[in-house]
Each structure stands twice: as structure tokens, then as C-alpha cells.
């Protein structure tokens, strides 16, 4: 077909408009949208690139400056556009789908929980007591209770001496936190001890204030032992109030109820002989007790009272601790201990 001069001009103009001087970078350089959500804040200054540690065993190569885009070269064809080769009457795979390989009861295939090792008693005592046939040495699981007064504890060494559990002083009243609590709480767990926290109860503060203070400072760790309320007389306290037994029970109950709701574990009551005789004999039968008795077996000092822990010394000596430390035993065998702690891991 013959074209006129006018037609040639029109064709030339159309061909020129189809060409572009833009390279792949310019074609793909899409400007960002001006719409920014409130979840994104613009940076006031360029963010420096994070340094990446090189592999010490591999030679380091020079990294080229990234002025060009990563796809500045030839754009690869996407696999989604390539034709796939199929075979007529292709046989189905013989294996079952992965989902069908999951057992109906996955928990049944898991290994049983590894129990922590129980270290035998190796403590000494600055003021040893002859307990006779009811010696605390006959109990399988020993532990300690600590506060700021034990200083910087070597928890790993203390554990090997027989500290299989530790109760750690956390709070007093409604505004005091033991300065060593957080450190002891973390290091005791790192050393493999079962640990719990205790609160020294003040009779001049409301029970609600004290419970809130304890909850604010003691983490809710499923692996922790139940919390402890320490109720006793304290001659060094500025609080000299002596409440009635009914009022003491009321305040204790409010405190323990709040802790049990928060931690999901029934609190343990720690007490000493004089306070017990005045206010707790026959009370709180549904709660576990931790009893102080440094001169005789608890059955002689607290007749008729079931107990869970026995604090048998306030003058213990051990590697890993400077000075004296309180010593305790759990009432039961190693198997009883593992069963009791497992039942309270929640």
C-alpha cells in the first residue's frame, strides 16, 4: 500500500510517542501515598543503618553501594505466568497429608515433665539443737527463707548445699519493698530453686492496702510457690497496736482472699509460737501453715496443728551466704514435694 507524505508524518509522530527514555528504575519508582495512618509517625531524622555482625569464620566481601534498585537489571519472569507441564492420569501420592499424621491426643506423646533435682541437707548451725528422734534432718526436702539481711547470695552454691526452695521477703505493710527482692527473685529461679514471696503484715495498715502493695511488686509467676502472709509480734515495729483476735482474723482474711484471687493459689500462713497461742490456735483450718519452732518439733509447740513447712533454725550457716540464714523443711517425701508443687503450677 502506498502512503502519502501526510501519512508518513502521522506515523512518525505515533512511533515517537511510544518510545520512553525512562529506565526500569523510573518506571517502577511509584510515589508513596500521602495517606498516613496514626500508627505511623514520620521520622524527624534519617534512621542510621544497624550494624550487622559478620561471621567470624567467613571472609568478608566488599558490599557495593546500593544506588540502584535491587531489580534495576533484567526483570525476571514471574513463575505464575509460565506454563506448567501436567501428566494425564497422574498418580496420587501414597503419603497421607501432614494434618492426618497428628495424633488424636498430642499430649500423650509428650515426655513427662522433668523434675528438678533434690539436693540433700548440708547446712550447719551456729546454735545446733538436739531434736532427738524428730530431727529435721530426717525430712527429704530442705529450704531457706531470705531477705536483705543475707546480702548478695550465691544462689547456685546455696542450692547445692540443700536449698531446694526459698521464700523471699518481698514487702512490709503498704509501702515498703525489700531492696533485694527483685534480685533474689530472679537469681533464685535462675539457679533452679522453687521460690515464693512473703509479706510481713502490719496491723496499723488496712489489709486492702497491703494486699495491693504486695500484688504490685510480686510477679504472677505460674511456677512460683504460693504467697505467704507473715503474722507475728514485732517489738521493733512502730506499730504498737494490739488488736482483738476477731479483728486480726478479719484483716488476715481480707488480705488472703485478695492474694488468692490474683495468684490463683491459696496463701500460706507463717507464724511464731506466742502469736499463734494468742490468736491462731484452732483458726484457719483450711489454710496451710508454716510454723517457727527452733527448740522442739512443731507437734510439741503447736499440738493438733497440721503444718506444711517447719522453720527449725534461725542460725543456719551455708556456703553461698555470709552470716546466718533461716532453715526450713517441707513436710513430706521427695515424691510428695514434686506432687505438691506440680499441683500448684498454674
Short mmCIF file of C-alpha atoms in Angstrom, two decimals:
data_model
loop_
_atom_site.label_atom_id
_atom_site.label_comp_id
_atom_site.label_asym_id
_atom_site.label_seq_id
_atom_site.Cartn_x
_atom_site.Cartn_y
_atom_site.Cartn_z
CA UNK A 1 0.00 0.00 0.00
CA UNK A 2 1.40 3.48 -0.88
CA UNK A 3 1.42 6.18 1.82
CA UNK A 4 1.17 9.88 1.26
CA UNK A 5 3.61 12.39 2.80
CA UNK A 6 0.99 13.41 5.34
CA UNK A 7 0.51 9.81 6.39
CA UNK A 8 4.27 9.37 6.86
CA UNK A 9 4.37 12.35 9.23
CA UNK A 10 1.48 10.97 11.31
CA UNK A 11 3.10 7.52 11.57
CA UNK A 12 6.41 9.08 12.66
CA UNK A 13 4.73 11.03 15.42
CA UNK A 14 2.91 7.93 16.67
CA UNK A 15 6.13 5.90 16.83
CA UNK A 16 7.91 8.67 18.74
CA UNK A 17 5.16 8.81 21.36
CA UNK A 18 5.53 5.05 22.04
CA UNK A 19 9.19 5.38 22.98
CA UNK A 20 10.25 6.27 26.52
CA UNK A 21 13.59 7.42 27.80
CA UNK A 22 12.78 6.11 31.26
CA UNK A 23 14.72 3.11 32.53
CA UNK A 24 13.28 0.35 34.72
CA UNK A 25 14.07 2.34 37.86
CA UNK A 26 11.95 5.30 36.74
CA UNK A 27 9.10 3.13 35.58
CA UNK A 28 8.86 1.33 38.96
CA UNK A 29 9.52 4.37 41.16
CA UNK A 30 5.93 4.73 42.42
CA UNK A 31 5.48 7.73 44.69
CA UNK A 32 4.23 6.88 48.19
CA UNK A 33 0.68 7.69 49.12
CA UNK A 34 0.03 10.89 51.05
CA UNK A 35 -2.34 8.99 53.34
CA UNK A 36 -0.61 8.08 56.62
CA UNK A 37 -2.34 6.28 59.46
CA UNK A 38 -1.97 7.43 63.04
CA UNK A 39 0.02 4.25 63.78
CA UNK A 40 2.88 5.52 61.63
CA UNK A 41 4.92 8.54 62.63
CA UNK A 42 7.39 10.19 60.31
CA UNK A 43 10.99 10.16 61.42
CA UNK A 44 12.43 13.58 62.12
CA UNK A 45 15.89 12.49 61.01
CA UNK A 46 17.29 9.66 58.89
CA UNK A 47 17.50 6.38 60.84
CA UNK A 48 21.07 5.03 60.77
CA UNK A 49 21.50 1.56 59.37
CA UNK A 50 22.01 -1.10 62.04
CA UNK A 51 25.40 -2.76 62.05
CA UNK A 52 25.28 -6.47 61.29
CA UNK A 53 27.93 -8.66 62.89
CA UNK A 54 29.88 -10.55 60.24
CA UNK A 55 30.57 -14.25 60.51
CA UNK A 56 33.96 -14.58 62.20
CA UNK A 57 34.82 -17.70 60.25
CA UNK A 58 33.97 -16.42 56.75
CA UNK A 59 35.94 -13.89 54.64
CA UNK A 60 34.26 -10.54 54.37
CA UNK A 61 33.40 -9.19 50.94
CA UNK A 62 33.09 -5.54 50.00
CA UNK A 63 29.45 -4.51 49.97
CA UNK A 64 28.63 -2.34 46.93
CA UNK A 65 26.84 0.92 47.44
CA UNK A 66 23.18 0.42 46.76
CA UNK A 67 22.46 3.36 44.48
CA UNK A 68 20.48 1.27 42.00
CA UNK A 69 17.34 -0.59 42.90
CA UNK A 70 17.62 -4.28 43.52
CA UNK A 71 15.66 -5.01 40.35
CA UNK A 72 17.49 -2.48 38.12
CA UNK A 73 18.70 -5.22 35.80
CA UNK A 74 16.65 -7.55 33.68
CA UNK A 75 13.28 -8.18 35.26
CA UNK A 76 12.78 -11.92 35.74
CA UNK A 77 9.61 -13.52 34.53
CA UNK A 78 7.24 -14.50 37.26
CA UNK A 79 6.67 -18.19 37.72
CA UNK A 80 2.95 -17.61 37.87
CA UNK A 81 2.89 -16.82 34.14
CA UNK A 82 4.86 -19.83 32.97
CA UNK A 83 3.01 -22.81 31.65
CA UNK A 84 3.05 -25.92 33.78
CA UNK A 85 3.53 -29.40 32.36
CA UNK A 86 0.94 -31.87 33.52
CA UNK A 87 0.64 -35.58 33.04
CA UNK A 88 -2.66 -37.17 32.22
CA UNK A 89 -3.86 -39.60 34.89
CA UNK A 90 -1.01 -38.55 37.25
CA UNK A 91 -0.97 -40.99 40.22
CA UNK A 92 -1.92 -39.63 43.64
CA UNK A 93 0.84 -39.51 46.29
CA UNK A 94 0.99 -42.53 48.55
CA UNK A 95 1.77 -40.48 51.70
CA UNK A 96 -1.00 -39.20 53.94
CA UNK A 97 -1.47 -35.45 54.35
CA UNK A 98 0.52 -33.91 57.21
CA UNK A 99 -2.64 -32.98 59.11
CA UNK A 100 -3.61 -36.65 59.29
CA UNK A 101 -0.28 -37.55 60.89
CA UNK A 102 -1.00 -35.52 64.04
CA UNK A 103 -2.03 -37.88 66.85
CA UNK A 104 -5.52 -37.60 68.23
CA UNK A 105 -4.04 -36.80 71.67
CA UNK A 106 -0.81 -34.81 71.20
CA UNK A 107 -0.27 -34.53 74.96
CA UNK A 108 0.07 -38.30 75.19
CA UNK A 109 3.19 -38.21 73.01
CA UNK A 110 4.98 -35.56 75.09
CA UNK A 111 7.68 -36.60 77.54
CA UNK A 112 6.80 -36.29 81.23
CA UNK A 113 7.82 -33.05 82.90
CA UNK A 114 11.43 -33.10 84.09
CA UNK A 115 11.55 -32.84 87.86
CA UNK A 116 14.12 -30.62 89.50
CA UNK A 117 16.91 -32.33 91.36
CA UNK A 118 16.61 -32.53 95.15
CA UNK A 119 19.87 -31.77 96.95
CA UNK A 120 20.49 -33.37 100.32
CA UNK A 121 20.94 -31.38 103.50
CA UNK A 122 24.46 -29.99 104.01
CA UNK A 123 23.71 -26.99 106.22
CA UNK A 124 25.42 -26.28 109.52
CA UNK A 125 24.04 -24.42 112.53
CA UNK A 126 25.67 -21.81 114.75
CA UNK A 127 23.35 -22.90 117.58
CA UNK A 128 22.65 -26.58 116.97
CA UNK A 129 19.67 -28.15 118.72
CA UNK A 130 19.22 -31.81 119.52
CA UNK A 131 15.71 -32.58 118.27
CA UNK A 132 16.07 -36.25 119.10
CA UNK A 133 14.07 -38.70 117.02
CA UNK A 134 12.14 -35.86 115.38
CA UNK A 135 15.22 -34.25 113.84
CA UNK A 136 14.59 -32.08 110.76
CA UNK A 137 17.45 -33.97 109.08
CA UNK A 138 15.03 -36.82 108.54
CA UNK A 139 13.00 -34.77 106.08
CA UNK A 140 13.93 -35.05 102.42
CA UNK A 141 13.34 -31.51 101.16
CA UNK A 142 15.09 -28.59 102.86
CA UNK A 143 14.96 -24.89 102.02
CA UNK A 144 15.64 -21.37 103.25
CA UNK A 145 13.95 -18.01 103.69
CA UNK A 146 15.89 -14.83 102.99
CA UNK A 147 15.70 -11.04 102.98
CA UNK A 148 18.01 -8.08 102.54
CA UNK A 149 19.93 -9.13 105.64
CA UNK A 150 21.54 -12.06 103.80
CA UNK A 151 23.20 -9.63 101.37
CA UNK A 152 24.44 -10.81 97.98
CA UNK A 153 23.67 -14.53 97.80
CA UNK A 154 25.45 -17.07 95.61
CA UNK A 155 22.26 -18.93 94.72
CA UNK A 156 23.90 -21.70 92.71
CA UNK A 157 26.18 -22.60 95.62
CA UNK A 158 23.37 -22.26 98.15
CA UNK A 159 21.25 -24.71 96.19
CA UNK A 160 23.95 -27.38 96.17
CA UNK A 161 24.09 -27.10 99.98
CA UNK A 162 20.49 -28.24 100.24
CA UNK A 163 18.33 -25.20 99.47
CA UNK A 164 15.73 -26.79 97.20
CA UNK A 165 13.25 -23.97 97.81
CA UNK A 166 13.40 -20.40 99.06
CA UNK A 167 10.86 -18.00 100.45
CA UNK A 168 11.98 -14.46 99.69
CA UNK A 169 11.00 -11.35 101.64
CA UNK A 170 9.03 -9.06 99.34
CA UNK A 171 7.03 -6.44 101.19
CA UNK A 172 6.17 -4.92 104.58
CA UNK A 173 2.95 -3.10 105.31
CA UNK A 174 1.69 -0.97 102.45
CA UNK A 175 4.75 0.94 101.29
CA UNK A 176 7.99 -0.99 101.87
CA UNK A 177 9.71 -3.24 99.33
CA UNK A 178 12.72 -5.29 100.35
CA UNK A 179 15.61 -3.80 98.31
CA UNK A 180 16.97 -7.26 97.47
CA UNK A 181 13.67 -8.82 96.46
CA UNK A 182 13.87 -8.38 92.68
CA UNK A 183 17.47 -9.61 92.57
CA UNK A 184 16.79 -12.61 94.81
CA UNK A 185 13.58 -13.43 92.95
CA UNK A 186 15.37 -13.59 89.61
CA UNK A 187 18.58 -15.29 90.73
CA UNK A 188 16.84 -17.97 92.79
CA UNK A 189 14.85 -19.10 89.77
CA UNK A 190 17.92 -18.97 87.53
CA UNK A 191 19.66 -21.31 89.99
CA UNK A 192 16.81 -23.83 89.75
CA UNK A 193 15.17 -23.28 93.13
CA UNK A 194 11.46 -23.29 93.69
CA UNK A 195 10.73 -19.88 95.20
CA UNK A 196 7.89 -17.91 96.67
CA UNK A 197 7.41 -14.46 98.20
CA UNK A 198 6.28 -13.47 101.68
CA UNK A 199 4.74 -10.34 103.16
CA UNK A 200 5.24 -9.08 106.71
CA UNK A 201 1.82 -7.95 107.88
CA UNK A 202 1.40 -4.60 109.68
CA UNK A 203 -1.57 -4.25 111.99
CA UNK A 204 -1.66 -0.45 111.58
CA UNK A 205 -2.38 -0.56 107.82
CA UNK A 206 -5.55 -1.75 106.15
CA UNK A 207 -5.49 -5.25 104.71
CA UNK A 208 -6.55 -3.99 101.28
CA UNK A 209 -3.64 -1.55 101.06
CA UNK A 210 -1.17 -4.26 101.99
CA UNK A 211 -2.57 -6.75 99.50
CA UNK A 212 -2.47 -4.19 96.70
CA UNK A 213 1.14 -3.34 97.57
CA UNK A 214 2.18 -6.99 97.51
CA UNK A 215 0.40 -7.61 94.20
CA UNK A 216 2.03 -4.54 92.67
CA UNK A 217 5.52 -5.79 93.49
CA UNK A 218 5.39 -9.59 93.25
CA UNK A 219 5.06 -11.04 89.72
CA UNK A 220 2.35 -13.59 88.97
CA UNK A 221 4.64 -16.48 88.01
CA UNK A 222 2.82 -19.80 87.40
CA UNK A 223 5.90 -21.67 88.62
CA UNK A 224 6.15 -19.79 91.93
CA UNK A 225 5.22 -21.25 95.30
CA UNK A 226 2.05 -19.90 96.96
CA UNK A 227 2.41 -16.47 98.60
CA UNK A 228 2.90 -16.23 102.36
CA UNK A 229 1.42 -13.89 104.96
CA UNK A 230 3.79 -13.48 107.93
CA UNK A 231 1.79 -12.73 111.09
CA UNK A 232 3.68 -12.27 114.35
CA UNK A 233 4.59 -9.76 117.01
CA UNK A 234 7.40 -7.35 116.18
CA UNK A 235 8.85 -5.36 119.08
CA UNK A 236 10.89 -3.22 116.67
CA UNK A 237 7.87 -2.04 114.71
CA UNK A 238 6.50 1.47 115.22
CA UNK A 239 3.04 -0.08 115.20
CA UNK A 240 2.22 -0.95 118.80
CA UNK A 241 -1.46 -1.70 118.34
CA UNK A 242 -2.80 -4.92 119.81
CA UNK A 243 -6.00 -5.88 118.05
CA UNK A 244 -8.64 -8.33 119.14
CA UNK A 245 -8.47 -11.86 117.79
CA UNK A 246 -11.65 -11.29 115.78
CA UNK A 247 -10.19 -8.16 114.16
CA UNK A 248 -6.92 -9.95 113.38
CA UNK A 249 -8.81 -12.78 111.69
CA UNK A 250 -10.86 -10.28 109.70
CA UNK A 251 -7.80 -8.42 108.40
CA UNK A 252 -5.96 -11.65 107.57
CA UNK A 253 -8.94 -12.99 105.66
CA UNK A 254 -9.27 -9.85 103.52
CA UNK A 255 -5.56 -9.96 102.66
CA UNK A 256 -5.53 -13.69 101.86
CA UNK A 257 -8.69 -13.51 99.75
CA UNK A 258 -7.22 -10.77 97.57
CA UNK A 259 -3.98 -12.69 97.04
CA UNK A 260 -5.78 -15.94 96.25
CA UNK A 261 -7.94 -14.23 93.63
CA UNK A 262 -4.92 -12.62 91.99
CA UNK A 263 -2.41 -15.51 92.07
CA UNK A 264 -4.83 -18.42 91.92
CA UNK A 265 -3.12 -20.10 94.87
CA UNK A 266 -4.20 -20.34 98.49
CA UNK A 267 -1.75 -18.36 100.66
CA UNK A 268 0.30 -19.96 103.42
CA UNK A 269 0.25 -18.58 106.97
CA UNK A 270 3.63 -18.15 108.71
CA UNK A 271 3.61 -17.55 112.45
CA UNK A 272 5.54 -17.94 115.71
CA UNK A 273 4.50 -19.64 118.98
CA UNK A 274 3.45 -16.58 121.01
CA UNK A 275 1.27 -15.08 118.30
CA UNK A 276 -0.22 -18.46 117.50
CA UNK A 277 -1.17 -19.08 121.13
CA UNK A 278 -2.85 -15.66 121.39
CA UNK A 279 -4.74 -15.57 118.11
CA UNK A 280 -4.47 -18.55 115.77
CA UNK A 281 -4.97 -21.73 117.76
CA UNK A 282 -7.82 -23.63 116.14
CA UNK A 283 -8.32 -20.98 113.42
CA UNK A 284 -7.94 -21.14 109.64
CA UNK A 285 -8.07 -24.92 109.46
CA UNK A 286 -8.44 -24.81 105.68
CA UNK A 287 -5.14 -22.96 105.20
CA UNK A 288 -1.62 -24.44 105.14
CA UNK A 289 0.70 -23.31 107.94
CA UNK A 290 4.42 -22.58 108.07
CA UNK A 291 5.47 -22.81 111.71
CA UNK A 292 8.52 -21.46 113.52
CA UNK A 293 9.82 -23.87 116.13
CA UNK A 294 13.56 -23.69 116.81
CA UNK A 295 13.71 -25.72 120.03
CA UNK A 296 11.29 -28.61 119.50
CA UNK A 297 9.25 -30.40 116.89
CA UNK A 298 6.09 -28.48 115.84
CA UNK A 299 3.89 -31.25 117.23
CA UNK A 300 5.03 -30.25 120.71
CA UNK A 301 4.79 -26.49 120.26
CA UNK A 302 1.59 -26.43 118.17
CA UNK A 303 -0.35 -29.51 119.30
CA UNK A 304 -3.10 -30.55 116.93
CA UNK A 305 -2.00 -28.19 114.14
CA UNK A 306 -1.18 -29.63 110.74
CA UNK A 307 1.73 -27.92 109.07
CA UNK A 308 3.35 -27.71 105.63
CA UNK A 309 6.70 -26.03 106.37
CA UNK A 310 8.74 -26.05 109.55
CA UNK A 311 11.29 -23.32 110.25
CA UNK A 312 13.64 -25.17 112.57
CA UNK A 313 16.57 -22.74 112.78
CA UNK A 314 17.29 -19.05 112.62
CA UNK A 315 21.04 -19.55 112.90
CA UNK A 316 21.86 -21.67 109.88
CA UNK A 317 25.22 -21.50 108.13
CA UNK A 318 25.85 -22.33 104.49
CA UNK A 319 28.26 -21.82 101.65
CA UNK A 320 26.93 -19.13 99.35
CA UNK A 321 25.66 -16.89 102.17
CA UNK A 322 27.55 -14.62 104.53
CA UNK A 323 26.18 -14.74 108.04
CA UNK A 324 23.21 -16.67 109.34
CA UNK A 325 20.16 -17.85 107.45
CA UNK A 326 16.78 -19.37 108.36
CA UNK A 327 16.45 -23.10 107.64
CA UNK A 328 13.23 -24.94 106.82
CA UNK A 329 11.87 -28.33 105.81
CA UNK A 330 8.88 -29.45 103.79
CA UNK A 331 6.62 -31.99 105.47
CA UNK A 332 6.76 -34.97 103.14
CA UNK A 333 8.93 -37.09 100.87
CA UNK A 334 10.56 -36.11 97.60
CA UNK A 335 7.57 -37.58 95.77
CA UNK A 336 5.19 -35.57 97.97
CA UNK A 337 7.16 -32.41 97.17
CA UNK A 338 7.02 -32.95 93.43
CA UNK A 339 3.31 -33.73 93.56
CA UNK A 340 2.56 -30.68 95.72
CA UNK A 341 4.50 -28.21 93.57
CA UNK A 342 3.13 -29.66 90.32
CA UNK A 343 -0.43 -29.24 91.59
CA UNK A 344 0.23 -25.55 92.23
CA UNK A 345 1.89 -24.74 88.92
CA UNK A 346 -0.84 -22.80 87.17
#
